[in-house]
Short mmCIF file of C-alpha atoms in Angstrom, two decimals:
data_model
loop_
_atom_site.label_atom_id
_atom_site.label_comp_id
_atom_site.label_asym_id
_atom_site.label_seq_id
_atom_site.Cartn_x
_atom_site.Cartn_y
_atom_site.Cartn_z
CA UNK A 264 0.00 0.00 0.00
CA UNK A 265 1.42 3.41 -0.42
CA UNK A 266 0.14 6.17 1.78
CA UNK A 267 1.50 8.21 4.68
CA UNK A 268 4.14 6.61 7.04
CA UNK A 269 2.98 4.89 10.69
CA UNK A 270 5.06 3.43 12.71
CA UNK A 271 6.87 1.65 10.33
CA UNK A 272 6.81 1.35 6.48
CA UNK A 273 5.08 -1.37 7.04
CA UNK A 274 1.84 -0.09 8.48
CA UNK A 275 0.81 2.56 5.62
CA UNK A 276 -3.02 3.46 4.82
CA UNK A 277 -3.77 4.44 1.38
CA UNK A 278 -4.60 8.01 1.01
CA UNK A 279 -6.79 7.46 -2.04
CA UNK A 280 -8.67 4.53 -2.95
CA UNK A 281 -7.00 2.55 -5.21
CA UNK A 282 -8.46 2.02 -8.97
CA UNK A 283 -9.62 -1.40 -9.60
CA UNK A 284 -10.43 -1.61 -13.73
CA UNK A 285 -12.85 -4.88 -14.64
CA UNK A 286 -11.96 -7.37 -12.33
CA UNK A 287 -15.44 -7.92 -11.35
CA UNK A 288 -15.03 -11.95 -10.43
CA UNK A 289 -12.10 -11.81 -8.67
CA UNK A 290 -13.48 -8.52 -7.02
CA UNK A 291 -16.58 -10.24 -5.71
CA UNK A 292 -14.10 -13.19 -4.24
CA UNK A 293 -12.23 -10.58 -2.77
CA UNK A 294 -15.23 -8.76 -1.13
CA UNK A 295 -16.48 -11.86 0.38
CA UNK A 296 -13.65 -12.93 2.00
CA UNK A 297 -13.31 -9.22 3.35
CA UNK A 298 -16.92 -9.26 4.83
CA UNK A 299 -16.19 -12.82 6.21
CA UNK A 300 -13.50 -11.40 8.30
CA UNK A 301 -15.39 -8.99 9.35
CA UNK A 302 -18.26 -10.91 10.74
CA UNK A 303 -15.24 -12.78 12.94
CA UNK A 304 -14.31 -15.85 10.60
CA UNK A 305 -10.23 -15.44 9.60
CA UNK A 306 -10.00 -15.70 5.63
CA UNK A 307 -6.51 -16.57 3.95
CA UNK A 308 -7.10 -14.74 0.67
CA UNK A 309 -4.81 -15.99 -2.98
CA UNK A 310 -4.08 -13.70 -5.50
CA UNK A 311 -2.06 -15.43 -8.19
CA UNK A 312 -1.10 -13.41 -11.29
CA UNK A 313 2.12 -12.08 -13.66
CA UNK A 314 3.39 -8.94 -12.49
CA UNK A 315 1.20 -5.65 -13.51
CA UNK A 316 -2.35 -7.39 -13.80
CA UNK A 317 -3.70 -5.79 -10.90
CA UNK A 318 -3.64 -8.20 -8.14
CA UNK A 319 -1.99 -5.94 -5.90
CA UNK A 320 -4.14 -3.03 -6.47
CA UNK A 321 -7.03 -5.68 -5.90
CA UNK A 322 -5.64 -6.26 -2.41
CA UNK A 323 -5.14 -2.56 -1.88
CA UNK A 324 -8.14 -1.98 -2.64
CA UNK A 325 -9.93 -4.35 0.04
CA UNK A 326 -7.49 -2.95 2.44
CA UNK A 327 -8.11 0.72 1.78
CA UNK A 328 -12.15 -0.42 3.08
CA UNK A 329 -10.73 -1.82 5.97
CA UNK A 330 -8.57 0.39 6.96
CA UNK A 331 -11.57 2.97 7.04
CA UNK A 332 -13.01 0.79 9.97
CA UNK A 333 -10.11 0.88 11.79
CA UNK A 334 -8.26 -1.90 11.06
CA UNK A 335 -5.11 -2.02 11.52
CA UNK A 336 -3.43 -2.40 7.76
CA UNK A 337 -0.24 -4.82 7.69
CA UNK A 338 2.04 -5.03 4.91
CA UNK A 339 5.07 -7.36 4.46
CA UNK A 340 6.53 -7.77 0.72
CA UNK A 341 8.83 -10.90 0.50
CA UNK A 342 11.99 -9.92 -1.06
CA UNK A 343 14.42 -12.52 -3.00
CA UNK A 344 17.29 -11.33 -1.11
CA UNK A 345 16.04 -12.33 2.06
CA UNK A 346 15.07 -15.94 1.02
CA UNK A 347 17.39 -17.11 3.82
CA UNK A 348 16.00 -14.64 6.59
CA UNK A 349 13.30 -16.27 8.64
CA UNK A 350 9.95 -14.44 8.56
CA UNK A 351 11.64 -11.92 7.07
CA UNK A 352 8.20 -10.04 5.72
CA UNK A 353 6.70 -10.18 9.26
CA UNK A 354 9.30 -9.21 11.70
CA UNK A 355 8.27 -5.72 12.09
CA UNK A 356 4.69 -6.33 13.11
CA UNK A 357 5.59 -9.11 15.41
CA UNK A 358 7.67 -6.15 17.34
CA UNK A 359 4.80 -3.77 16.63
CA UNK A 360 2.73 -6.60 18.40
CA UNK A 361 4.89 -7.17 21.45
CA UNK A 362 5.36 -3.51 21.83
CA UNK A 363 9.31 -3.13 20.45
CA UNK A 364 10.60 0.05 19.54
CA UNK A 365 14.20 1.60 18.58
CA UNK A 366 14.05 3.65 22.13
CA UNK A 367 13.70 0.69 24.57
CA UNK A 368 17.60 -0.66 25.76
CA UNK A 369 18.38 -4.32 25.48
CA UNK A 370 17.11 -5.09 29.03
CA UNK A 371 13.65 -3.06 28.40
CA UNK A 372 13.22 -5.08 25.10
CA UNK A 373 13.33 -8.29 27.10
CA UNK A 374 11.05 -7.39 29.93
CA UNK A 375 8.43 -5.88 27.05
CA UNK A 376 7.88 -8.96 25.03
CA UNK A 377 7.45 -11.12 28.58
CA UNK A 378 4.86 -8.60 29.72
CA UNK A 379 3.27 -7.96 26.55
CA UNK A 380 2.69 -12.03 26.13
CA UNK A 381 1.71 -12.02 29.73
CA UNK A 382 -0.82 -9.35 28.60
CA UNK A 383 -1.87 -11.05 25.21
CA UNK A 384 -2.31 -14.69 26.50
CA UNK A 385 0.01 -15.81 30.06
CA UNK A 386 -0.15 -19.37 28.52
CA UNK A 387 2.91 -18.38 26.06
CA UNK A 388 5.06 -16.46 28.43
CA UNK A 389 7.28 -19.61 29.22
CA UNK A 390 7.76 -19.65 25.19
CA UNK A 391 9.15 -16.05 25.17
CA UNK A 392 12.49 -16.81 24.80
CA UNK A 393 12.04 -18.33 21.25
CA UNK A 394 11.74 -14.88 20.14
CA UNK A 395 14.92 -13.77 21.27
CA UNK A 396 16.67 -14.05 17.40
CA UNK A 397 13.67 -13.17 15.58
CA UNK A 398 13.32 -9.67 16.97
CA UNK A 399 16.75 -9.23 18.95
CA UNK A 400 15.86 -9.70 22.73
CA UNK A 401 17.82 -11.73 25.64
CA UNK A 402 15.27 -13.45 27.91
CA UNK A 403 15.99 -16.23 29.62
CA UNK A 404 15.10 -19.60 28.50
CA UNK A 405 12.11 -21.48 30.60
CA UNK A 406 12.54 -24.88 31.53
CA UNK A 407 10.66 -26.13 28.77
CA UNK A 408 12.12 -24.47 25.92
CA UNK A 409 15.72 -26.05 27.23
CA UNK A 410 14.30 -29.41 27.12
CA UNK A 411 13.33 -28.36 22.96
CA UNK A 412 15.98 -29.72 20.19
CA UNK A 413 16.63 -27.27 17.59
CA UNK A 414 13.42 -29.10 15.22
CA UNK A 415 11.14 -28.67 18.30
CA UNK A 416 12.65 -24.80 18.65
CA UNK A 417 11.86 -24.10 15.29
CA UNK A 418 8.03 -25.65 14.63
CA UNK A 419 7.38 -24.58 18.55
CA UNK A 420 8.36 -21.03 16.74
CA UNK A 421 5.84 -21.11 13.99
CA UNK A 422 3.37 -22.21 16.76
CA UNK A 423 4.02 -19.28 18.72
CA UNK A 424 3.76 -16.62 16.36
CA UNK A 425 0.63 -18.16 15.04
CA UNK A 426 -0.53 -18.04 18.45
CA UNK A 427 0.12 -14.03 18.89
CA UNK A 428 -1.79 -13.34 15.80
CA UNK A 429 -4.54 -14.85 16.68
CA UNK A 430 -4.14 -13.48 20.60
CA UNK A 431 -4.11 -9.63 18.90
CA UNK A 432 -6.92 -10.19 16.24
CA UNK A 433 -8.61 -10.95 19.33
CA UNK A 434 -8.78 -7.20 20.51
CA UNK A 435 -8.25 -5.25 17.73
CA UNK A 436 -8.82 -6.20 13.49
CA UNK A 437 -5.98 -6.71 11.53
CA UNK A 438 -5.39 -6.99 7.70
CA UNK A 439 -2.12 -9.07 7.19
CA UNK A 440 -0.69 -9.14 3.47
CA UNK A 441 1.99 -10.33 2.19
CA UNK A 442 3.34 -9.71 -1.18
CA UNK A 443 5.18 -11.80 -3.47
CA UNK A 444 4.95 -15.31 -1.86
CA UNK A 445 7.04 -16.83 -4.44
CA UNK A 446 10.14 -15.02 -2.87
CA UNK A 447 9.15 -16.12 0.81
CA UNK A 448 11.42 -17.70 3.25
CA UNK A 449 10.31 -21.40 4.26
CA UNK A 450 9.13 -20.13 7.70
CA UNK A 451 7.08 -17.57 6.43
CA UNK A 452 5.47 -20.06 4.20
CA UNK A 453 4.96 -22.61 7.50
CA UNK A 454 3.85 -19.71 9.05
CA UNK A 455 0.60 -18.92 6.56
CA UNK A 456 -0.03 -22.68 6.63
CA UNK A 457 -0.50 -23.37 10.13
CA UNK A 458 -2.17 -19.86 10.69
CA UNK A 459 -4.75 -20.86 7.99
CA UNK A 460 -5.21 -23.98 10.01
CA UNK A 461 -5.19 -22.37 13.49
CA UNK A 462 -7.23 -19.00 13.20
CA UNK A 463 -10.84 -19.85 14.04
CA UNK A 464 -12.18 -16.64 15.37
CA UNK A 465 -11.54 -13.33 15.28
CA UNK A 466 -11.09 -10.04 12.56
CA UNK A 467 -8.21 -11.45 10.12
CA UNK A 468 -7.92 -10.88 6.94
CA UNK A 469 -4.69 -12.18 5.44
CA UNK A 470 -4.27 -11.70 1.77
CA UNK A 471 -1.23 -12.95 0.55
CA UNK A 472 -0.08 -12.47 -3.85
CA UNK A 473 2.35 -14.07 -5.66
CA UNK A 474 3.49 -15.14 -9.23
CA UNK A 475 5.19 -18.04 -11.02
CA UNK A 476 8.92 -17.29 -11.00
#
């Protein structure tokens, strides 16, 4: 989406709504997975298409609605680059969700992601250290995470970032996209498969484009 900057340029709203030409099918998919979310029921929504169809303005579109009912707009774009970066895309609204910014010190950082989980759902606090690469804390492993191999580190991972989502989208809607799928790190994509699996309930809308490449 392009826009004025938030808190990141990551979370942008769209200052005009985008123009959508034809489109009408894949419009009318699009718009019921949008008012699906609304009503509480996650949607994972597919836009497949070459580069300059309009898939992306589709998406923009659906988000520019949204974002005038106060949902919070998301946008990660998977780079090639950063094929080898785990949830590369989604790293700065995992720190957006956990309550991480540039002016907290290293020990601050730590004690904000244990409260925020604490705040979002106690049951993951004794998980909170497996966040401590993906956005640069120090806290100190739990009992149970030493007793994890590096397999059970990694898919307990996944878990626990699927488990955040759905925590937030509890309180407050969210539209999550991510652009260009077919340059996505293989957590990212584990990520959006369990999440589509997981999320039951609550305001998610997660539309997520890519090409053949």
């Amino acid at each position: 989406l392009g826009g004025h900057r938030r808190d990141s340029d990551q979370f942008v709203v769209e200052t005009r709504r985008p123009l959508v030409i034809g489109r009408d099918s894949e419009r009318a998919v699009a718009q019921g997975a949008s008012e699906r979310s609304q009503a509480g029921s996650p949607r994972l929504l597919v836009v497949h298409g070459d580069a300059g169809v309009g898939g992306s303005a589709l998406v923009a579109d659906v988000a520019y609605e949204l974002a005038g009912r106060d949902w919070t707009v998301y946008r990660g774009r998977c780079q090639e680059y950063l094929r080898d970066v785990p949830f590369a895309p989604l790293i700065a609204l995992f720190e957006r969700f956990l309550g991480l910014n540039d002016e907290l010190g290293p020990t601050e950082r730590s004690d904000q992601v244990v409260a925020a989980l604490a705040d979002l759902s106690p049951e993951l606090v004794p998980f909170a250290s497996l966040l401590n690469g993906l956005v640069s804390v120090n806290v100190e492993e739990s009992a149970v995470v030493r007793s994890f191999d590096a397999p059970q580190r990694s898919e307990r991972l996944t878990w626990l970032l699927v488990q955040l989502v759905g925590a937030a989208v509890a309180d407050a809607p969210l539209v999550l996209q991510v652009d260009g799928l077919h340059f996505a790190d293989r957590s990212t994509i584990r990520f959006l498969e369990q999440g589509s699996a997981d999320w039951r309930e609550g305001r998610l809308l997660v539309p997520v484009t890519f090409r053949d490449d």
